Coordinates of C-alpha atoms in Angstrom, one line a residue:
M218 CA 34.6 133.0 -9.8
A219 CA 37.1 133.1 -12.7
K220 CA 40.2 131.1 -12.6
G221 CA 43.5 132.5 -14.0
V222 CA 43.8 135.0 -16.7
P223 CA 42.0 134.3 -20.0
N224 CA 43.8 134.1 -23.3
V225 CA 44.7 137.4 -24.9
S226 CA 42.4 138.2 -27.8
D227 CA 43.1 140.6 -30.7
N228 CA 40.9 143.2 -28.9
D229 CA 42.7 143.1 -25.5
A230 CA 44.9 146.1 -24.5
F231 CA 48.5 145.4 -23.8
A232 CA 49.7 145.8 -20.2
A233 CA 53.0 147.8 -20.1
R234 CA 54.3 146.0 -16.9
N235 CA 56.1 143.0 -18.5
F236 CA 58.7 143.8 -21.1
A237 CA 62.4 143.0 -21.8
I238 CA 65.2 144.4 -23.8
E239 CA 67.4 142.0 -25.9
V240 CA 70.8 143.2 -27.2
D241 CA 72.7 140.9 -29.6
G242 CA 70.8 137.9 -28.3
T243 CA 71.3 138.6 -24.6
M244 CA 68.2 139.5 -22.5
I245 CA 68.7 142.6 -20.4
A246 CA 65.6 142.5 -18.1
Q247 CA 66.4 145.0 -15.3
F248 CA 65.0 148.1 -17.1
T249 CA 61.9 149.5 -15.4
E250 CA 60.8 152.0 -17.9
L251 CA 61.1 152.5 -21.7
S252 CA 59.9 155.3 -23.9
G253 CA 60.2 156.3 -27.5
L254 CA 58.6 153.4 -29.3
T255 CA 57.5 155.4 -32.3
S256 CA 57.2 155.1 -36.0
E257 CA 57.3 158.4 -37.9
M258 CA 58.1 159.8 -41.3
D259 CA 58.8 163.2 -42.8
V260 CA 56.0 164.7 -44.7
T261 CA 56.9 166.3 -48.1
E262 CA 54.7 169.0 -49.6
L263 CA 54.3 169.0 -53.3
K264 CA 52.9 172.3 -54.7
E265 CA 51.4 172.4 -58.2
N266 CA 48.9 174.4 -60.1
G267 CA 45.5 172.9 -60.9
P268 CA 43.8 173.1 -64.2
D269 CA 42.0 176.3 -63.0
G270 CA 45.2 177.9 -61.9
K271 CA 44.7 177.4 -58.2
M272 CA 47.5 176.1 -56.1
I273 CA 47.2 172.5 -55.0
I274 CA 49.3 171.2 -52.1
K275 CA 49.8 167.4 -51.9
K276 CA 51.4 165.8 -48.9
I277 CA 53.4 162.7 -49.7
P278 CA 55.5 160.4 -47.4
G279 CA 59.1 161.3 -47.0
A280 CA 62.0 159.6 -45.2
H281 CA 61.3 157.3 -42.3
K282 CA 62.6 158.7 -39.0
T283 CA 64.2 156.3 -36.6
P284 CA 63.2 156.7 -33.0
T285 CA 65.4 157.4 -30.0
L286 CA 64.7 155.0 -27.1
T287 CA 65.0 156.0 -23.5
L288 CA 65.6 153.3 -21.0
K289 CA 65.5 153.7 -17.2
R290 CA 66.5 151.3 -14.4
A291 CA 67.9 151.2 -10.9
K292 CA 71.7 151.7 -11.0
N293 CA 73.7 148.6 -10.3
V294 CA 77.4 147.6 -10.3
S295 CA 77.4 146.3 -13.8
M296 CA 79.7 148.2 -16.2
D297 CA 78.3 146.6 -19.4
L298 CA 76.1 149.6 -20.4
Y299 CA 78.9 152.0 -19.8
K300 CA 81.4 149.9 -21.8
W301 CA 78.9 149.9 -24.7
H302 CA 78.7 153.7 -24.4
K303 CA 82.4 154.0 -24.0
A304 CA 83.1 152.2 -27.3
A305 CA 81.2 155.0 -29.1
L306 CA 82.9 157.7 -27.0
E307 CA 86.3 156.3 -28.1
G308 CA 85.3 156.3 -31.8
D309 CA 84.7 152.6 -32.2
I310 CA 81.3 153.1 -33.8
K311 CA 81.5 149.8 -35.6
G312 CA 82.0 147.9 -32.4
A313 CA 79.4 150.0 -30.5
R314 CA 76.6 149.2 -33.0
K315 CA 74.4 146.4 -31.8
N316 CA 71.1 144.9 -32.9
G317 CA 68.3 144.1 -30.5
S318 CA 64.6 143.9 -29.6
V319 CA 62.0 145.3 -27.3
I320 CA 59.7 142.5 -26.3
L321 CA 56.3 142.8 -24.7
Y322 CA 54.9 139.9 -22.8
D323 CA 51.3 138.9 -21.7
Y324 CA 50.4 137.8 -18.2
K325 CA 51.5 134.3 -18.8
S326 CA 55.0 135.5 -20.1
G327 CA 54.1 134.8 -23.7
E328 CA 55.5 137.2 -26.3
I329 CA 52.8 139.4 -27.7
A330 CA 54.8 142.2 -29.4
R331 CA 58.3 142.7 -30.7
W332 CA 60.1 145.7 -32.1
N333 CA 63.6 145.2 -33.6
F334 CA 66.3 147.8 -33.7
I335 CA 69.4 147.7 -36.0
N336 CA 72.8 149.3 -35.4
A337 CA 71.9 150.9 -32.1
W338 CA 74.3 152.5 -29.6
P339 CA 73.9 154.5 -26.4
S340 CA 74.4 158.2 -27.2
K341 CA 73.8 159.3 -23.6
L342 CA 74.0 157.8 -20.1
S343 CA 72.9 159.7 -17.0
T344 CA 72.7 158.9 -13.4
G345 CA 69.9 160.3 -11.2
S346 CA 70.7 162.8 -8.5
L347 CA 72.5 161.8 -5.3
K348 CA 71.5 163.2 -2.0
A349 CA 73.2 162.5 1.4
G350 CA 70.8 160.8 3.9
S351 CA 68.3 159.8 1.2
N352 CA 66.9 156.3 1.0
E353 CA 65.9 156.6 -2.7
V354 CA 67.3 154.2 -5.2
V355 CA 69.9 155.7 -7.6
T356 CA 68.6 155.5 -11.2
E357 CA 70.3 155.3 -14.5
E358 CA 69.0 156.4 -17.9
A359 CA 70.3 155.4 -21.3
T360 CA 69.4 157.0 -24.6
L361 CA 69.7 154.6 -27.6
V362 CA 69.9 155.9 -31.2
M363 CA 69.7 153.5 -34.2
E364 CA 69.6 153.2 -37.9
A365 CA 66.5 151.1 -38.3
F366 CA 63.5 150.2 -36.2
E367 CA 60.4 148.1 -37.0
R368 CA 57.6 146.2 -35.3
V369 CA 57.8 142.6 -36.3
K370 CA 55.1 141.1 -34.1

């Protein structure tokens, strides 16, 4: 019978269950879902004529597109996320821009992947539906936009 979880090798798949969000050095761990971890670039088409007169279309890399992250969590009494969003609403974009990371952990809570984002701010906050008599947890969703994003680990 195997004891414990073996060390993670380069060929092991990541489990999506254990992650954290860090904003300006502070861990924000109560998010239950995150989507939008993408790296994408525009594709530019270059059209030219070949030696035989036939058109040749070359595809070359264009500008890098920064992703939009969507974070979901159970709604709580904290106003921190709203205050961050409100700074942008009131035009304090410089104050609203924050740097942070998405960190993925293995089964032993060791960091196995990290994506850093630069100058991010919440462009949208939404609260899940409310229904009288329901026992469902109220959810909150935040949409983060940013100027730069890269995987560093």
